Coordinates of C-alpha atoms in Angstrom, one line a residue:
Chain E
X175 CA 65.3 68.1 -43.3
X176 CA 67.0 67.4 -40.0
X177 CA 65.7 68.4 -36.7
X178 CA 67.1 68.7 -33.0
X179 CA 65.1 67.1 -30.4
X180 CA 66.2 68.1 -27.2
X181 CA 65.9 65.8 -23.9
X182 CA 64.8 68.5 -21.4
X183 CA 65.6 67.3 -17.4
X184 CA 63.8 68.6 -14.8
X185 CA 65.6 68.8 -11.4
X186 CA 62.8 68.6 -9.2
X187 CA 60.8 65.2 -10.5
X188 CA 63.6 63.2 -12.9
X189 CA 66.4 61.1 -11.4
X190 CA 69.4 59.4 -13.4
X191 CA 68.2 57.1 -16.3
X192 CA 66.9 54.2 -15.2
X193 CA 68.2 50.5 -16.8
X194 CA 64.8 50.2 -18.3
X195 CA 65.0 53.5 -19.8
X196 CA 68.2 53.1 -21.0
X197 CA 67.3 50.0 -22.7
X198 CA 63.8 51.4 -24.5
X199 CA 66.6 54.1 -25.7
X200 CA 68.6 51.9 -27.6
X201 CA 65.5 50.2 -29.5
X202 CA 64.7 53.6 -30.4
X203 CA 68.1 54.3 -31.8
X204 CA 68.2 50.9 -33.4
X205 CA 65.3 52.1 -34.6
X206 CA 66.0 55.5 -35.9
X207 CA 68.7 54.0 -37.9
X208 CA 66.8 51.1 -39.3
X209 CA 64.5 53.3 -41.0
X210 CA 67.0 55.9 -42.3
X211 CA 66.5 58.6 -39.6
X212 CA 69.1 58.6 -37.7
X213 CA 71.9 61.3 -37.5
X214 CA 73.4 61.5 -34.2
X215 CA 72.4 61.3 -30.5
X216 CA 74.2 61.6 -27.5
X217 CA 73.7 61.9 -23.2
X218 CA 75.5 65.0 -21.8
X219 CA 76.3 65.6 -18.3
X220 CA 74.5 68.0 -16.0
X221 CA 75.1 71.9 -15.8
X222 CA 77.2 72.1 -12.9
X223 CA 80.0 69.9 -15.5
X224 CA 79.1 73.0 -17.8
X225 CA 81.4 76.0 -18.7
X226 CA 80.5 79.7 -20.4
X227 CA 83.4 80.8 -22.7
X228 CA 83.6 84.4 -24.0
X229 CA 86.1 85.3 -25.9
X230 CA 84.7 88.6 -27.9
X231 CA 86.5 90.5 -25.8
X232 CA 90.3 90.8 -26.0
X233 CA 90.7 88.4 -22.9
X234 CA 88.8 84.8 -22.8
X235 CA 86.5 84.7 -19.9
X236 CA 85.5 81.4 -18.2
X237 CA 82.5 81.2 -16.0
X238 CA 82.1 78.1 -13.8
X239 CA 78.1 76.8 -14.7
X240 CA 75.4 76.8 -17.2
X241 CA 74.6 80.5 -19.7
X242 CA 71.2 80.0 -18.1
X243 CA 70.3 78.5 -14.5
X244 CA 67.1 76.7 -14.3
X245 CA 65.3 73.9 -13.3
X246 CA 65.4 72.5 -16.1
X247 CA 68.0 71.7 -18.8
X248 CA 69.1 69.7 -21.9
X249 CA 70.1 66.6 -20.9
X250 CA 70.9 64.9 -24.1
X251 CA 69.3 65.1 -27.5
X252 CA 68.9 63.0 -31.1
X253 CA 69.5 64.8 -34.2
X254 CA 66.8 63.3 -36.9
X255 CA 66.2 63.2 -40.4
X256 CA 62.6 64.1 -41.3
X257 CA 60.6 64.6 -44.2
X258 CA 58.3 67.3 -42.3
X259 CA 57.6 68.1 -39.2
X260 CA 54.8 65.8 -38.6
X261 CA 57.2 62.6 -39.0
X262 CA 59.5 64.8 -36.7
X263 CA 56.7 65.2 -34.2
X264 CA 55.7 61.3 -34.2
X265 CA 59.6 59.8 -34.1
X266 CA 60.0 62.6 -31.0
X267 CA 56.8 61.8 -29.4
X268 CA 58.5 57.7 -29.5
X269 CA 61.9 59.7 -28.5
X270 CA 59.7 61.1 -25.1
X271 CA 58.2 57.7 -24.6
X272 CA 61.7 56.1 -24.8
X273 CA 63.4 57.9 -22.4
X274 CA 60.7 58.6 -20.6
X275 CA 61.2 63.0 -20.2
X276 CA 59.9 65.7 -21.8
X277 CA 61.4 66.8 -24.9
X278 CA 61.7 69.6 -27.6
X279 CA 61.6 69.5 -30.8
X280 CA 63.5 72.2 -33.0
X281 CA 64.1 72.7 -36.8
X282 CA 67.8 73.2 -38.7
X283 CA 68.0 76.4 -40.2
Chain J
X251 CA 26.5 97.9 -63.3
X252 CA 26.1 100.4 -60.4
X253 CA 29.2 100.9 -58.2
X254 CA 27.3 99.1 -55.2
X255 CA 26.6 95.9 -57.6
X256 CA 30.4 96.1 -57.7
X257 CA 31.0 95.7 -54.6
X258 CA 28.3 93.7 -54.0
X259 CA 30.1 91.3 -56.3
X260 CA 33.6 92.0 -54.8
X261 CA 32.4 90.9 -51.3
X262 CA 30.6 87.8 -52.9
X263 CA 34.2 86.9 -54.9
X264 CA 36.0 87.6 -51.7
X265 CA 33.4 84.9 -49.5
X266 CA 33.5 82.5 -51.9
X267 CA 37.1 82.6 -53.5
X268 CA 39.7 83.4 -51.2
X269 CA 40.6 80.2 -49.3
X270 CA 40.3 78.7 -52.4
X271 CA 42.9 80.9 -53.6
X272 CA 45.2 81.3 -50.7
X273 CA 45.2 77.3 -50.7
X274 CA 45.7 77.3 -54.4
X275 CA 48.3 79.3 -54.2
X276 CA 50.2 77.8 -51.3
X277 CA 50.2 74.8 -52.9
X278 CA 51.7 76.1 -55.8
X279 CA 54.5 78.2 -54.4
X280 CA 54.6 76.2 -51.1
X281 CA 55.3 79.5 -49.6
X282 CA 51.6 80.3 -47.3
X283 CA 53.2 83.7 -46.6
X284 CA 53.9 84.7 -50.3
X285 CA 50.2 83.2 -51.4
X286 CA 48.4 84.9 -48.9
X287 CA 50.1 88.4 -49.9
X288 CA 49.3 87.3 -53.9
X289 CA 45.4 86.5 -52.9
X290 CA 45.6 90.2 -50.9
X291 CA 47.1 91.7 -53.8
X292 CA 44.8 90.2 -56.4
X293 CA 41.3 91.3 -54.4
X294 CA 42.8 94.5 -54.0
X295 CA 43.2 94.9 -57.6
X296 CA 39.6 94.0 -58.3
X297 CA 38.6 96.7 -56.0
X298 CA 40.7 98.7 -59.1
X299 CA 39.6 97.2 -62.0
X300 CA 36.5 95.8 -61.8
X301 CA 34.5 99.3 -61.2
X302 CA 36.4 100.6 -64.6
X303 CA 36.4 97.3 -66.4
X304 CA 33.3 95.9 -65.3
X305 CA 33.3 92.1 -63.4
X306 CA 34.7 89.7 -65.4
X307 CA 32.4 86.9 -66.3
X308 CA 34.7 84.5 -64.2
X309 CA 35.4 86.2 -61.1
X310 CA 37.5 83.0 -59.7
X311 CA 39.4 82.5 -62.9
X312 CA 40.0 86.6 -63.0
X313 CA 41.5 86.7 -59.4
X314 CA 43.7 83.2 -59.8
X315 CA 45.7 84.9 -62.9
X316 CA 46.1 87.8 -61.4
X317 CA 47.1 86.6 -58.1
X318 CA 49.3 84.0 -60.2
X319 CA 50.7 87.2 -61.8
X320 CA 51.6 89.2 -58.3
X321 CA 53.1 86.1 -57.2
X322 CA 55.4 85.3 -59.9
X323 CA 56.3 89.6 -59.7
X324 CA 57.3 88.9 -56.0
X325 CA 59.4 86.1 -56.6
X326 CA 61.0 87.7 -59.6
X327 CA 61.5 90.9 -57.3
X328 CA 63.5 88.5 -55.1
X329 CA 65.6 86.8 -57.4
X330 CA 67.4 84.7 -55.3
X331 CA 69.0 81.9 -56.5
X332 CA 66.7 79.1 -54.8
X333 CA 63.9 80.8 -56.2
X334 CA 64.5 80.6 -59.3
X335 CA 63.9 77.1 -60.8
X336 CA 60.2 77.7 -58.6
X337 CA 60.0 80.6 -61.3
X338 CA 60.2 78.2 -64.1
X339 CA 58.1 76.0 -63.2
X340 CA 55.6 78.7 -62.5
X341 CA 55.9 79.8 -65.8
X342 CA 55.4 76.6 -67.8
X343 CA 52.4 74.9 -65.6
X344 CA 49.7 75.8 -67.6
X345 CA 47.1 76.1 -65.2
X346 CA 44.7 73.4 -65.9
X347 CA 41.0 73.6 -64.4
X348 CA 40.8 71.9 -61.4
X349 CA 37.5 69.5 -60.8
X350 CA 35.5 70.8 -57.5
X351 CA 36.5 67.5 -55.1
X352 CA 39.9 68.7 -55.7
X353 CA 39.3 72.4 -55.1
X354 CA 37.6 71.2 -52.1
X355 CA 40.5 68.7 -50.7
X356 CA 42.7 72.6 -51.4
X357 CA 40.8 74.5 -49.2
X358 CA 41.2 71.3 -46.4
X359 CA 44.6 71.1 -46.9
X360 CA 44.8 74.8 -45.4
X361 CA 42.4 74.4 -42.6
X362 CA 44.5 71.5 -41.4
X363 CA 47.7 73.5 -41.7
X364 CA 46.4 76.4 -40.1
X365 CA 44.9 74.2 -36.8
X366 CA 48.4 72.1 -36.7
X367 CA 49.0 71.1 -33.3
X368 CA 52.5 72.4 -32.8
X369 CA 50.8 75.8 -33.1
X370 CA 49.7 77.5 -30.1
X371 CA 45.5 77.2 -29.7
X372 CA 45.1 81.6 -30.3
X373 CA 47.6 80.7 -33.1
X374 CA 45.2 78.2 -34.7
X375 CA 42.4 80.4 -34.3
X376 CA 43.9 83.5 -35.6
X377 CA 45.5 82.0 -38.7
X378 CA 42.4 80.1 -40.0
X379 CA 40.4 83.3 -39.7
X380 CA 43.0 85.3 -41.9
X381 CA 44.0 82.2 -44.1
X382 CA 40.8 80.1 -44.3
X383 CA 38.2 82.7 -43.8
X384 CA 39.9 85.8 -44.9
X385 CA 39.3 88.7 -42.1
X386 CA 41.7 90.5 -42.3
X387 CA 44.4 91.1 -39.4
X388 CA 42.9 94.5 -37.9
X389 CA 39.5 92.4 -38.0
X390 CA 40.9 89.5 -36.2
X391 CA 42.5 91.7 -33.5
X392 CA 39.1 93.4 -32.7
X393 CA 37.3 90.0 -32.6
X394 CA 40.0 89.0 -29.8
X395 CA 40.9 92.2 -28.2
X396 CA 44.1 92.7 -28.9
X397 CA 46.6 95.4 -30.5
X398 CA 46.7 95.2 -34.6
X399 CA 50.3 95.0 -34.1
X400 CA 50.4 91.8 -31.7
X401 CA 47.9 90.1 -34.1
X402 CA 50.2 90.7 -37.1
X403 CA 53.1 89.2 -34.9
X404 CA 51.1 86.4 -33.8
X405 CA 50.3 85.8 -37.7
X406 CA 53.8 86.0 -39.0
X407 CA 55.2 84.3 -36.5
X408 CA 52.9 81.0 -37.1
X409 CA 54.0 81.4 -40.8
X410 CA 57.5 81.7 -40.4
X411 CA 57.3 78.4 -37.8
X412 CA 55.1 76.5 -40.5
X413 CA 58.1 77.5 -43.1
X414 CA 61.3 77.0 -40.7
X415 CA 60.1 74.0 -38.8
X416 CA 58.5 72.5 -42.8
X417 CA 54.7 72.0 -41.0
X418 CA 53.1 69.6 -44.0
X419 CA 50.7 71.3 -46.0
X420 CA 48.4 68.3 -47.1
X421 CA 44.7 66.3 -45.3
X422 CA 46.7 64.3 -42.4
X423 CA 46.7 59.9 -43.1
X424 CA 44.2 58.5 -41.9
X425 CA 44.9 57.1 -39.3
X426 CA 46.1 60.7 -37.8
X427 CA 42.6 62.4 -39.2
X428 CA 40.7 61.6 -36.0
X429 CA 42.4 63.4 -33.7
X430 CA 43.5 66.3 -35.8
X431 CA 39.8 66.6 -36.9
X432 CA 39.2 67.5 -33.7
X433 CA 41.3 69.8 -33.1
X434 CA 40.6 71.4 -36.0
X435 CA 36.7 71.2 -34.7
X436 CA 38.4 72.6 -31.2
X437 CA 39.2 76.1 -33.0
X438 CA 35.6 76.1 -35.1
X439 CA 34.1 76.0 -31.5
X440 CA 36.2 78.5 -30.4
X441 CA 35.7 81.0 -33.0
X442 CA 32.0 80.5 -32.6
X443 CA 31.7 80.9 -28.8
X444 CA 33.7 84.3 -29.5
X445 CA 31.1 85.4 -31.4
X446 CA 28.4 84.1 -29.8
X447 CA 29.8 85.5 -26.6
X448 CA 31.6 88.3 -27.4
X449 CA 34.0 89.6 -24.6
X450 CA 35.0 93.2 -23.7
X451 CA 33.4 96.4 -22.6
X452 CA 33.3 97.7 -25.8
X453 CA 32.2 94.7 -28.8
X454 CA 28.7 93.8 -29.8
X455 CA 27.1 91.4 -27.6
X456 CA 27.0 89.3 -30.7
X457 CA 29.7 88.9 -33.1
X458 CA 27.6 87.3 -36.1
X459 CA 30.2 87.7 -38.5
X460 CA 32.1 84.9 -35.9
X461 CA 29.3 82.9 -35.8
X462 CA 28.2 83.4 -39.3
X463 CA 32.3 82.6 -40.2
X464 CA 32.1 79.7 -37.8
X465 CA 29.3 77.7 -39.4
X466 CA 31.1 78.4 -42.6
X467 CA 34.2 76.7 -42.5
X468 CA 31.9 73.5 -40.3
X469 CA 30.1 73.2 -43.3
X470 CA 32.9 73.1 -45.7
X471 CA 34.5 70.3 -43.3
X472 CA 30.9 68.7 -43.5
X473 CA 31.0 68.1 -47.0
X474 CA 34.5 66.7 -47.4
X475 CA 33.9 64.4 -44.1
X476 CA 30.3 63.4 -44.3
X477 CA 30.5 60.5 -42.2
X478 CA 32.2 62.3 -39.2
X479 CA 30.0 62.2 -36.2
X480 CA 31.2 65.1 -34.6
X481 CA 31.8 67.3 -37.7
X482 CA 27.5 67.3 -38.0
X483 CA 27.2 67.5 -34.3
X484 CA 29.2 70.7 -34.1
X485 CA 27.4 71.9 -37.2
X486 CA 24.2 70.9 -35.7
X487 CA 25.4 72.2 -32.5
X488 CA 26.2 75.4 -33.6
X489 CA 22.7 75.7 -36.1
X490 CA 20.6 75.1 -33.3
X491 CA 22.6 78.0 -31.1
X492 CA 22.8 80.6 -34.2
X493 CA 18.9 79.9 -34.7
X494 CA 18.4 81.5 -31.4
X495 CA 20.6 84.6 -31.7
X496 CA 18.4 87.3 -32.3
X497 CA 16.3 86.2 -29.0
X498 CA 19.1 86.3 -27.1
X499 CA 19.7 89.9 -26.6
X500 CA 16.7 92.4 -25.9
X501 CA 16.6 95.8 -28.1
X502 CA 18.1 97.2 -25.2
X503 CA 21.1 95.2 -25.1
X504 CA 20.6 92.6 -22.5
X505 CA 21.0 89.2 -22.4
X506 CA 17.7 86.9 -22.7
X507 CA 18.2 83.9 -21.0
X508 CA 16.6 80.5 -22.5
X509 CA 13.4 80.5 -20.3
X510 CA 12.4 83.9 -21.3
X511 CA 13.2 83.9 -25.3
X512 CA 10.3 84.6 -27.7
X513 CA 10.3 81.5 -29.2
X514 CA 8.4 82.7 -32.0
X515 CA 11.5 84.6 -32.9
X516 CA 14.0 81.7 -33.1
X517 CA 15.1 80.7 -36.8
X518 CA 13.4 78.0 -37.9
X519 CA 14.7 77.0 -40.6
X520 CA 18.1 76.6 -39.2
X521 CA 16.2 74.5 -36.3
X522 CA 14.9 72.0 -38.7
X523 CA 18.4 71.5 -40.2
X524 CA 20.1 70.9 -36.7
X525 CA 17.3 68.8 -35.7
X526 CA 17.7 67.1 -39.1
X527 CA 21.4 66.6 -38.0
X528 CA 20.8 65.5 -34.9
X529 CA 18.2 62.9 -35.7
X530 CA 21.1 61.7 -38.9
X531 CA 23.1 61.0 -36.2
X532 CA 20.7 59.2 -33.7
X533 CA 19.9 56.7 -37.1
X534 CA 24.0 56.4 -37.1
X535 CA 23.7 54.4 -33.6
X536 CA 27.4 54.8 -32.8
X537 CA 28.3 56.2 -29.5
X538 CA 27.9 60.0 -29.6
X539 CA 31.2 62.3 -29.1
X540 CA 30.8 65.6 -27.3
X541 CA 29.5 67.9 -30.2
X542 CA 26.7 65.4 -31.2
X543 CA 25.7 64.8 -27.2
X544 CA 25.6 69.2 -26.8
X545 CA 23.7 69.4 -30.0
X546 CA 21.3 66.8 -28.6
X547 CA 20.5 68.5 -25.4
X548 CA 20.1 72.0 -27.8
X549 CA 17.6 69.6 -30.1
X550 CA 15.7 69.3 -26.9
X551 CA 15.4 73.0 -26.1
X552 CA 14.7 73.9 -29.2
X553 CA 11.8 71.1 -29.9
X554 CA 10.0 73.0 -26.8
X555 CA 7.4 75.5 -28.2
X556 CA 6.9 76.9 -25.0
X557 CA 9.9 76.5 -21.9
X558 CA 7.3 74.8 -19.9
X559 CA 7.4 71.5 -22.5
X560 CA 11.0 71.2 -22.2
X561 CA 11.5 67.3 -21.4
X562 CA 14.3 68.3 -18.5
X563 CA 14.6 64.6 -17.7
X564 CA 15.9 63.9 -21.3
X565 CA 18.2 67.1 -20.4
X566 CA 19.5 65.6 -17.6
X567 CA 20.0 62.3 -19.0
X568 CA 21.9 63.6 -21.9
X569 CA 24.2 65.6 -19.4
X570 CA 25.0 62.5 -17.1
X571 CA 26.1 61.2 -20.9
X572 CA 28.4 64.3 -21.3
X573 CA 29.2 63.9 -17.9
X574 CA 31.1 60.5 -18.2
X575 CA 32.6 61.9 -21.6
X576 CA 33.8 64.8 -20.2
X577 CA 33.8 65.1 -16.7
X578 CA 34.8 69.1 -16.6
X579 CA 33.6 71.0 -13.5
X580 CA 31.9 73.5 -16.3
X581 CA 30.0 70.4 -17.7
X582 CA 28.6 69.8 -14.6
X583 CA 27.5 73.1 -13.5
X584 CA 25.4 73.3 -16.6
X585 CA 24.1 69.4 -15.9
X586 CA 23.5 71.1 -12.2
X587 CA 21.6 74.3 -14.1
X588 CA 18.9 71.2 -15.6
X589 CA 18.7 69.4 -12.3
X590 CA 17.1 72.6 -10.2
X591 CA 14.7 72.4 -12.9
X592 CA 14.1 68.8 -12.5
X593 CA 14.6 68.2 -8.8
X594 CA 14.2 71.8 -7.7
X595 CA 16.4 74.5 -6.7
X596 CA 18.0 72.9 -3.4
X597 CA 19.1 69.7 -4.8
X598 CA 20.7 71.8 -7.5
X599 CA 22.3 74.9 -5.4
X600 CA 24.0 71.4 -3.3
X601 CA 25.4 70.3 -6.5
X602 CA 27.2 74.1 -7.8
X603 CA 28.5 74.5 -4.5
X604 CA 30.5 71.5 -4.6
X605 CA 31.9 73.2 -7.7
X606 CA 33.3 76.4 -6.2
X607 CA 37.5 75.1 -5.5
X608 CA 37.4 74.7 -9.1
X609 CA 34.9 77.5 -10.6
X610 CA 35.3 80.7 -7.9
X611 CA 36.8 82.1 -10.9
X612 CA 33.8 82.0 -13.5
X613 CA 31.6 84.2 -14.0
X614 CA 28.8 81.6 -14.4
X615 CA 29.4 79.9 -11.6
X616 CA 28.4 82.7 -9.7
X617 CA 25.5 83.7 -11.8
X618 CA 24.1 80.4 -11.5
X619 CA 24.7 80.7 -8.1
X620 CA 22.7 83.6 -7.3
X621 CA 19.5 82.5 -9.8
X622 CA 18.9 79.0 -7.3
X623 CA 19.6 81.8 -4.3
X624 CA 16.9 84.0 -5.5
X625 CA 14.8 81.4 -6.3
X626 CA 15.3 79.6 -2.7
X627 CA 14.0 83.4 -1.3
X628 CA 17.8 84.0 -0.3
X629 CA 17.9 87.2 -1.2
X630 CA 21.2 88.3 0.8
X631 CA 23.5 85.2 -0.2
X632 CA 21.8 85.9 -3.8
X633 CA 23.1 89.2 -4.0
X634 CA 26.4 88.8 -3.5
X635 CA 26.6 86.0 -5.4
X636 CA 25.3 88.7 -9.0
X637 CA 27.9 91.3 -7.4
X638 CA 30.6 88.5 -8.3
X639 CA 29.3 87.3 -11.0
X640 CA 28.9 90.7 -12.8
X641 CA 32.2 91.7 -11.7
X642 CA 33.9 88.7 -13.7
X643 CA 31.2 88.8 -16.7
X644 CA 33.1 90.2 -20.0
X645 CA 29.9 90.0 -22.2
X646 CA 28.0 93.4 -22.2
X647 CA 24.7 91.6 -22.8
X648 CA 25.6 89.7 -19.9
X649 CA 26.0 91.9 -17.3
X650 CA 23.5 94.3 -18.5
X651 CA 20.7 90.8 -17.6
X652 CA 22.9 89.9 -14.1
X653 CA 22.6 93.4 -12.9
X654 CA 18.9 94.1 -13.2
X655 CA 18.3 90.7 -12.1
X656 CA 20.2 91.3 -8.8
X657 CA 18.5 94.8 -8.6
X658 CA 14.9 93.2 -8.9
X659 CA 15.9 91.2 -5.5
X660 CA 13.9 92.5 -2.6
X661 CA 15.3 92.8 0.8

């Protein structure tokens, strides 16, 4: 079963990552993989590099921004393999400590 | 058999077999959604049969094949592909008897998926009432004041995260069981206190089948966790509070507070077994959680034969215990409610009124308020202290008590 778990940034009390944090991240990874649970993982870059595309119409439409302005956002996320939720829970929990910012945890259909 | 023997026996079957089933079932299919509907369907064919063909010798063994049977019907009425080699293997397992530890370990299983902590706290509550002690849904939305509709949403929502999101269905390791003990214990308390303080214009003052439910599912935790101090605390805790129930609401409706109970009334028998608890757990001597300290301070209460032998020093004590365990402003209001009885009144009315930034809010606060008023002669102050606290009460019994006591205030 693989879940999303979702770094969520919040404008107001997190800055850029930190060395430190940066460096507790990559022993996580290390770890992820070590113990088979490891998919992918990845940083983005803030809403204001995002774009909304719509295209159901018969002409594409770009918007400049994020679908959804708020104070907080996705700022990167790991894509795990987990027996249940549970082990899901704990490896995000030691995601959350890691980077050191909230995060969400979220099920494949 | 008369038709009341019947469903004398139904109710019993129902009390005594339908967490077993549900969890048997949910094992089985790994589906708590389809077992729950399969347990449903089998009771409600009992309420059929059993008047025509008489109760079956084995009630638990009559239910389990027939829920097995409506089961396996809805999964065949599905047919889906993925659903089919689940089909098999229900069909071949031959159903061997279970031995009672393991039936027991079933029902835990359920209680500990039901009070996961990825589901929301009125989640947890809901879902063990319909799964674990099997009210049904319009039943639990009464208990919590809500719309039959939202309930069922609430419900099927928590089942359809526990399926998409793969929530375990098994007893946590050890060295999780701790902590999800208690919050499992958490929404015990909670259904309890719902009951035992019912909220809302319109519900009983009491909602025994809550309480009664409650002390119930404690019990069953007892006996697979034996050792757990604060599994027999909150069973003691909640003995020693149920013993008292029928004291603490007058014939017409109003709240009796502790001082003025007949004490003659309270149930002694489950007194004995709290006390019994709570003296298990003194023998323990390990440092006592927040269930066993409560239950300790209720022991002392309910050792007094008459309000003027209650040892309020021992109170006090045990609350500056809570205290450092839990230092909530609502702990200390109650710790503040022993003191006046202690130190007096003014030493105690100092002590709530540090607590207003944080408890302006609660009801009790204010009621507590006005009692030390009243009893200082400040009748004014007093008064508008009730005139708060009754507007914020939700318990009928409650504000029935707060508003004669304000209207016995003299000028």
């Amino acid at each position: 079963m693989q879940y999303l778990v979702s770094v969520i940034f919040d404008r107001d009390k997190d800055g850029f990552a930190t060395p430190e944090e940066g460096a507790a991240i990559d022993v996580f990874n290390e770890r992820l993989m070590a113990e088979g649970h490891w998919v992918f993982a990845g940083g983005l870059g803030t809403t204001d590099s995002a774009t909304v595309i719509d295209n159901r119409g018969g002409e594409t439409m770009f918007t400049d921004g994020p679908f959804l302005e708020s104070k907080e956002f996705v700022a990167g996320f790991w894509i795990i393999e987990a027996a249940d939720l549970d082990v899901a829970l704990k490896l995000a929990a030691e995601g959350s400590k890691a980077c050191n910012r909230k995060v969400e945890v979220r099920p494949f259909m | 058999m008369n038709d009341a023997d019947v469903g004398k026996a139904i109710t019993r079957a129902h009390h005594e077999e339908w967490a077993r089933l549900v969890a048997f079932l949910t094992r089985r299919l790994g589906d708590l959604d389809i077992a729950e509907e399969a347990a449903a369907e089998a009771f409600a064919a009992a309420v059929q049969r059993w008047p025509v063909d008489g109760v079956p010798p084995n009630p638990g063994a009559w239910l389990t094949t027939t829920a097995n049977r409506k089961a396996i019907d809805r999964i065949r009425r599905e047919t889906r592909r993925e659903d089919k080699h689940k089909e098999a293997q229900l069909l071949y397992d031959d159903d061997p008897p279970e031995p009672a530890g393991v039936i027991g370990d079933e029902r835990l299983r359920l209680i500990f998926t039901c009070c996961h902590p990825a589901l929301a706290m009125e989640t947890r509550v809901a879902l063990t009432l319909r799964m674990v002690a099997g009210l049904t849904v319009p039943e639990i939305a009464r208990a919590f004041l809500v719309r039959e509709s939202t309930m069922g949403r609430r419900i099927t929502r928590a089942k359809d995260k526990i399926k998409a999101a793969r929530i375990p269905y098994r007893v946590p390791p050890a060295e999780d069981l701790p902590n999800r003990v208690s919050g499992v214990l958490a929404v015990l308390f909670l259904v309890f206190n719902e009951g035992y303080l019912a909220s809302g214009p319109d519900s009983d003052p009491v909602r025994h089948d809550l309480t009664a439910e409650a002390i119930r599912l404690t019990r069953l935790i007892r006996d697979l966790m034996p050792e757990d101090g604060e599994v027999a605390g909150l069973l003691a805790l909640m003995l020693l509070i149920e013993a008292r129930r029928t004291a603490r609401v007058s014939g017409g409706g109003e709240l009796v507070p502790l001082d003025e109970q007949d004490r003659g009334a309270w149930d002694a028998a489950l007194i004995a077994e709290g006390h019994r608890l709570v003296r298990e757990r003194l023998a323990a001597g390990q440092a006592p959680g927040r269930y066993q300290i409560l239950a300790a301070i209720n022991a002392v209460h309910t050792s007094a034969r008459d309000v003027r032998d209650t040892d309020w020093s021992q109170v006090v004590a045990l609350y500056d215990q809570l205290v450092r365990l839990d230092p909530s402003p609502i702990v200390a209001l109650n710790r503040a409610i022993a003191v006046a009885e202690l130190d007096g009144p003014e030493a105690a009315l100092a002590a709530v009124d540090r607590l207003e930034g944080k408890l302006a809010g609660y009801h009790a606060y204010h009621a507590t308020r006005a009692d030390l008023l009243r009893r200082l002669g400040r009748s004014h102050t007093s008064r508008a202290a009730y005139d708060r606290a009754i507007e914020l009460a939700g318990n009928t019994a409650e504000v029935a008590y707060l508003t004669r006591r304000r209207d016995q205030l003299g000028r």
